[in-house]
XYZ file of C-alpha atoms in Angstrom:
107
model
C -36.678 10.437 -8.645
C -39.742 8.551 -7.530
C -40.358 8.154 -3.814
C -41.206 4.515 -4.426
C -37.792 3.756 -5.950
C -35.707 1.135 -4.110
C -33.371 2.549 -1.473
C -29.832 1.608 -0.508
C -29.544 2.019 3.274
C -26.369 2.594 5.229
C -26.044 -0.108 7.867
C -23.452 1.893 9.804
C -25.485 4.972 10.712
C -29.115 5.744 11.482
C -29.454 8.816 9.275
C -29.657 6.930 5.957
C -32.008 4.052 6.702
C -35.506 3.236 5.501
C -37.015 5.965 3.330
C -33.906 8.092 3.938
C -31.679 5.518 2.207
C -29.738 6.435 -0.912
C -31.557 6.243 -4.243
C -28.359 5.305 -6.084
C -25.921 2.564 -5.113
C -22.931 4.718 -6.056
C -24.094 7.388 -3.591
C -24.059 4.766 -0.846
C -20.580 3.652 -1.947
C -19.343 7.242 -1.882
C -20.885 7.759 1.589
C -19.240 4.579 2.907
C -15.856 5.572 1.520
C -15.873 9.246 2.529
C -17.805 9.205 5.798
C -17.108 5.763 7.271
C -13.766 5.196 5.445
C -14.879 1.751 4.293
C -13.316 0.536 1.064
C -10.470 3.044 1.013
C -7.773 0.398 1.238
C -9.256 -1.896 -1.393
C -6.206 -1.578 -3.623
C -7.560 1.163 -5.859
C -5.159 3.646 -4.278
C -1.717 2.152 -3.923
C -0.247 4.966 -1.855
C 1.788 7.842 -3.203
C 4.432 10.287 -2.274
C 4.847 13.839 -3.499
C 6.655 14.091 -6.841
C 8.409 17.372 -5.923
C 11.963 16.444 -4.928
C 12.345 19.409 -2.568
C 9.201 18.483 -0.589
C 9.398 16.781 2.800
C 6.826 14.244 1.555
C 8.975 13.187 -1.413
C 10.203 9.603 -1.249
C 11.970 7.427 -3.728
C 11.233 3.748 -3.376
C 14.834 2.938 -2.509
C 15.149 5.772 0.080
C 13.126 3.985 2.733
C 12.301 0.421 1.721
C 10.128 -0.070 4.800
C 7.770 2.661 3.467
C 7.752 1.431 -0.147
C 7.774 5.058 -1.261
C 4.318 5.635 0.192
C 3.653 8.680 2.309
C -0.070 9.200 1.733
C -2.270 6.191 2.414
C -5.478 7.852 1.171
C -5.964 9.607 -2.133
C -7.770 12.464 -0.392
C -4.655 13.166 1.716
C -2.474 13.197 -1.412
C -4.815 15.543 -3.307
C -5.165 17.860 -0.304
C -1.371 18.046 -0.007
C -0.925 18.806 -3.708
C -3.627 21.485 -3.612
C -2.565 23.251 -0.401
C 1.222 22.921 -0.496
C 1.995 22.999 -4.230
C -1.183 24.684 -5.596
C -1.634 21.886 -8.166
C -4.440 19.763 -9.524
C -4.265 16.873 -11.994
C -7.252 18.226 -13.976
C -7.236 21.992 -14.519
C -10.045 23.390 -16.640
C -8.840 24.182 -20.159
C -11.602 26.681 -20.962
C -10.191 30.199 -21.418
C -10.916 32.418 -18.428
C -12.110 29.610 -16.143
C -11.041 29.945 -12.511
C -10.769 26.150 -12.008
C -6.993 26.094 -12.506
C -3.987 25.488 -10.234
C -5.128 24.420 -6.775
C -8.764 25.224 -7.608
C -8.907 22.657 -10.410
C -10.718 19.342 -10.399
C -9.601 16.117 -8.703
């Protein structure tokens, strides 16, 4: 947490340059991905469709071969859909009485 620690500047915006640069490289990576949308299509997210068969965003791979079964191109869009439409999360808290369940769980 030293002020003299090396910084990781964002070369795409003026706010995080010089002494305002990120102290951790992973914070810069997260900023680039979430704010500037750089690195989102690097293959880590292969595209998904909703797994609920009665949902309009459900696709089987053979239904529409030109879409390859992909409806959501970004993982954030998929997780937002699952949370808002189906009130689901892949990681609900297992602690008794915790409110981080259903759509309020972790992603």
